[in-house]
Amino acid sequence: MATATLPKLLTYEEYLRTPEMMRRFEILDGVMEFMVPGPGKVHQVAVGDLYVFLRRAAKGHGQVFLAPFDLIISRRPLRTRQPDLFFVRTQRLHIVKDQVEEGPDVVVEILSPSNRRKAVLEKLADYAAIGVQECWMVNTERRTLEIWRRENGRFRPAAVYRPGQKVRFELFPAFTLPAS
């Protein structure tokens, strides 16, 4: 009878020695998980548009970072996430090194058609665990932007925006963004 071989679990030190790859991945409980399929055109346009908006809104308030950039959820077992974008307020920029081990103020995820609800909820739980305050989930198929806010250690839906609506951000009250 053949026995299944379990994958070798990466440690943080082994992860740092891993050669750079052109594909995005996250490490979930020590196992490298590639993001399949890679981001397509609609995803890339959404990331670019939101990056431009956030850079403008964040000027003088903090800094915006693009994937790939690791958020370390835990070291043992090693668990990382790579949100599409994240924002850190100026007074908290000390948390940003080559990796980030504390929660950014906001993470942005552009959902792909392959994203399952369970996977999205797992990401939200990971982000809550490291203290992320707000998560923006962009669904390009449904053309919605959902804002989730952390309350009592868990994320709760705060708002859903659809085309034709103006998105208002608690963190950037002077700025609005067309949901489309």
Short mmCIF file of C-alpha atoms in Angstrom, two decimals:
data_model
loop_
_atom_site.label_atom_id
_atom_site.label_comp_id
_atom_site.label_asym_id
_atom_site.label_seq_id
_atom_site.Cartn_x
_atom_site.Cartn_y
_atom_site.Cartn_z
CA MET A 1 0.00 0.00 0.00
CA ALA A 2 1.43 3.38 -1.03
CA THR A 3 1.52 6.15 1.52
CA ALA A 4 1.04 9.79 0.65
CA THR A 5 4.10 11.96 1.05
CA LEU A 6 3.41 15.09 3.01
CA PRO A 7 4.92 18.31 1.69
CA LYS A 8 7.89 19.71 3.58
CA LEU A 9 6.77 22.66 5.66
CA LEU A 10 8.81 25.82 5.15
CA THR A 11 10.31 27.69 8.06
CA TYR A 12 10.70 31.46 7.94
CA GLU A 13 14.46 31.14 7.46
CA GLU A 14 14.02 28.70 4.53
CA TYR A 15 11.43 31.01 3.02
CA LEU A 16 13.91 33.90 3.05
CA ARG A 17 16.40 31.74 1.13
CA THR A 18 13.83 30.81 -1.53
CA PRO A 19 14.84 32.25 -4.92
CA GLU A 20 12.69 35.09 -6.24
CA MET A 21 9.91 33.90 -8.54
CA MET A 22 7.86 35.65 -11.18
CA ARG A 23 4.63 34.07 -9.86
CA ARG A 24 2.70 35.31 -6.85
CA PHE A 25 2.21 32.94 -3.96
CA GLU A 26 1.28 32.82 -0.30
CA ILE A 27 2.44 30.36 2.33
CA LEU A 28 -0.37 28.73 4.24
CA ASP A 29 0.70 26.76 7.28
CA GLY A 30 4.15 26.12 5.83
CA VAL A 31 2.99 25.09 2.33
CA MET A 32 3.64 27.36 -0.67
CA GLU A 33 0.37 28.01 -2.50
CA PHE A 34 0.63 29.58 -5.94
CA MET A 35 -2.10 31.98 -6.98
CA VAL A 36 -3.69 30.30 -9.97
CA PRO A 37 -4.47 31.64 -12.44
CA GLY A 38 -2.27 34.71 -12.45
CA PRO A 39 -3.92 38.12 -12.41
CA GLY A 40 -5.51 39.05 -15.74
CA LYS A 41 -6.25 42.33 -17.47
CA VAL A 42 -9.34 43.35 -15.45
CA HIS A 43 -7.52 42.57 -12.20
CA GLN A 44 -4.47 44.57 -13.23
CA VAL A 45 -6.54 47.59 -14.32
CA ALA A 46 -8.42 47.54 -10.98
CA VAL A 47 -5.15 47.34 -9.02
CA GLY A 48 -3.68 50.20 -11.05
CA ASP A 49 -6.73 52.43 -10.66
CA LEU A 50 -6.94 51.84 -6.91
CA TYR A 51 -3.20 52.37 -6.49
CA VAL A 52 -3.40 55.76 -8.23
CA PHE A 53 -6.41 56.73 -6.09
CA LEU A 54 -4.80 55.58 -2.83
CA ARG A 55 -1.47 57.27 -3.60
CA ARG A 56 -3.28 60.56 -4.11
CA ALA A 57 -5.53 60.15 -1.05
CA ALA A 58 -2.66 58.97 1.17
CA LYS A 59 -0.29 61.82 0.35
CA GLY A 60 0.86 63.24 3.66
CA HIS A 61 -1.02 60.56 5.61
CA GLY A 62 0.94 57.39 4.89
CA GLN A 63 2.22 55.08 2.20
CA VAL A 64 0.68 52.57 -0.22
CA PHE A 65 2.39 49.31 -1.15
CA LEU A 66 1.77 46.93 -4.08
CA ALA A 67 2.00 43.14 -4.28
CA PRO A 68 4.09 41.18 -4.14
CA PHE A 69 4.83 42.23 -0.55
CA ASP A 70 4.60 39.72 2.27
CA LEU A 71 2.45 40.15 5.32
CA ILE A 72 3.62 37.60 7.88
CA ILE A 73 0.56 36.18 9.61
CA SER A 74 2.51 33.67 11.72
CA ARG A 75 6.02 32.23 11.75
CA ARG A 76 5.15 28.79 13.13
CA PRO A 77 3.60 27.42 11.11
CA LEU A 78 4.71 29.92 8.51
CA ARG A 79 1.72 31.76 7.03
CA THR A 80 1.98 34.73 4.67
CA ARG A 81 -0.44 36.77 2.63
CA GLN A 82 0.15 39.12 -0.30
CA PRO A 83 -2.76 41.53 -0.65
CA ASP A 84 -2.94 43.40 -3.93
CA LEU A 85 -2.43 46.71 -2.11
CA PHE A 86 -2.06 47.88 1.44
CA PHE A 87 -1.84 51.22 3.21
CA VAL A 88 0.04 52.16 6.38
CA ARG A 89 -0.41 55.50 8.15
CA THR A 90 2.71 57.69 8.55
CA GLN A 91 2.94 57.17 12.33
CA ARG A 92 3.01 53.38 11.77
CA LEU A 93 5.47 53.19 8.86
CA HIS A 94 8.04 51.65 11.24
CA ILE A 95 6.19 48.31 10.82
CA VAL A 96 7.16 48.16 7.13
CA LYS A 97 10.45 46.39 6.59
CA ASP A 98 11.23 43.82 3.88
CA GLN A 99 8.15 42.02 5.25
CA VAL A 100 5.35 43.31 7.46
CA GLU A 101 4.51 41.47 10.67
CA GLU A 102 1.83 43.80 12.03
CA GLY A 103 -1.45 44.70 10.41
CA PRO A 104 -1.48 47.52 7.88
CA ASP A 105 -4.31 50.00 8.32
CA VAL A 106 -6.03 48.90 5.09
CA VAL A 107 -5.58 45.91 2.78
CA VAL A 108 -7.12 45.72 -0.69
CA GLU A 109 -7.93 42.45 -2.41
CA ILE A 110 -9.09 42.29 -6.02
CA LEU A 111 -11.08 39.06 -6.13
CA SER A 112 -10.60 36.70 -9.03
CA PRO A 113 -13.38 34.49 -10.43
CA SER A 114 -11.53 31.54 -8.87
CA ASN A 115 -11.77 33.00 -5.34
CA ARG A 116 -14.11 30.93 -3.20
CA ARG A 117 -16.00 32.36 -0.25
CA LYS A 118 -14.12 30.07 2.15
CA ALA A 119 -10.77 31.39 0.89
CA VAL A 120 -11.94 35.00 1.23
CA LEU A 121 -13.10 34.37 4.80
CA GLU A 122 -9.75 32.74 5.61
CA LYS A 123 -7.94 35.83 4.32
CA LEU A 124 -10.17 38.08 6.42
CA ALA A 125 -9.45 35.94 9.51
CA ASP A 126 -5.70 36.17 8.85
CA TYR A 127 -5.86 39.93 8.38
CA ALA A 128 -7.90 40.31 11.58
CA ALA A 129 -5.35 38.19 13.46
CA ILE A 130 -2.54 40.66 12.70
CA GLY A 131 -4.63 43.75 13.43
CA VAL A 132 -5.63 45.03 9.98
CA GLN A 133 -8.37 47.62 10.59
CA GLU A 134 -10.09 47.70 7.21
CA CYS A 135 -10.26 45.44 4.17
CA TRP A 136 -11.54 46.43 0.74
CA MET A 137 -12.75 43.53 -1.39
CA VAL A 138 -13.22 44.38 -5.07
CA ASN A 139 -15.31 41.93 -7.05
CA THR A 140 -14.71 42.73 -10.72
CA GLU A 141 -17.37 40.26 -11.92
CA ARG A 142 -20.14 41.68 -9.74
CA ARG A 143 -18.65 45.17 -10.04
CA THR A 144 -18.80 45.77 -6.30
CA LEU A 145 -16.47 47.13 -3.67
CA GLU A 146 -17.11 45.77 -0.19
CA ILE A 147 -15.59 47.48 2.80
CA TRP A 148 -15.05 45.30 5.86
CA ARG A 149 -14.07 46.78 9.23
CA ARG A 150 -12.50 45.02 12.17
CA GLU A 151 -14.65 44.97 15.31
CA ASN A 152 -13.83 42.95 18.41
CA GLY A 153 -11.09 41.06 16.58
CA ARG A 154 -13.25 40.03 13.58
CA PHE A 155 -14.19 41.60 10.29
CA ARG A 156 -17.75 42.72 9.74
CA PRO A 157 -19.20 44.04 6.46
CA ALA A 158 -19.48 47.84 6.68
CA ALA A 159 -20.59 48.86 3.17
CA VAL A 160 -21.13 47.57 -0.36
CA TYR A 161 -20.80 49.92 -3.32
CA ARG A 162 -22.04 49.33 -6.88
CA PRO A 163 -21.62 51.21 -10.17
CA GLY A 164 -23.24 54.63 -10.08
CA GLN A 165 -22.48 55.11 -6.39
CA LYS A 166 -19.73 57.24 -4.86
CA VAL A 167 -17.49 55.33 -2.48
CA ARG A 168 -16.78 57.20 0.74
CA PHE A 169 -13.85 56.12 2.85
CA GLU A 170 -13.73 56.63 6.60
CA LEU A 171 -9.94 56.78 6.46
CA PHE A 172 -9.93 59.39 3.64
CA PRO A 173 -13.07 61.50 4.15
CA ALA A 174 -11.94 64.21 1.71
CA PHE A 175 -11.88 61.71 -1.15
CA THR A 176 -14.62 59.86 -2.98
CA LEU A 177 -14.26 57.32 -5.74
CA PRO A 178 -16.81 56.27 -8.36
CA ALA A 179 -17.62 52.61 -7.62
CA SER A 180 -17.48 51.82 -11.34
#
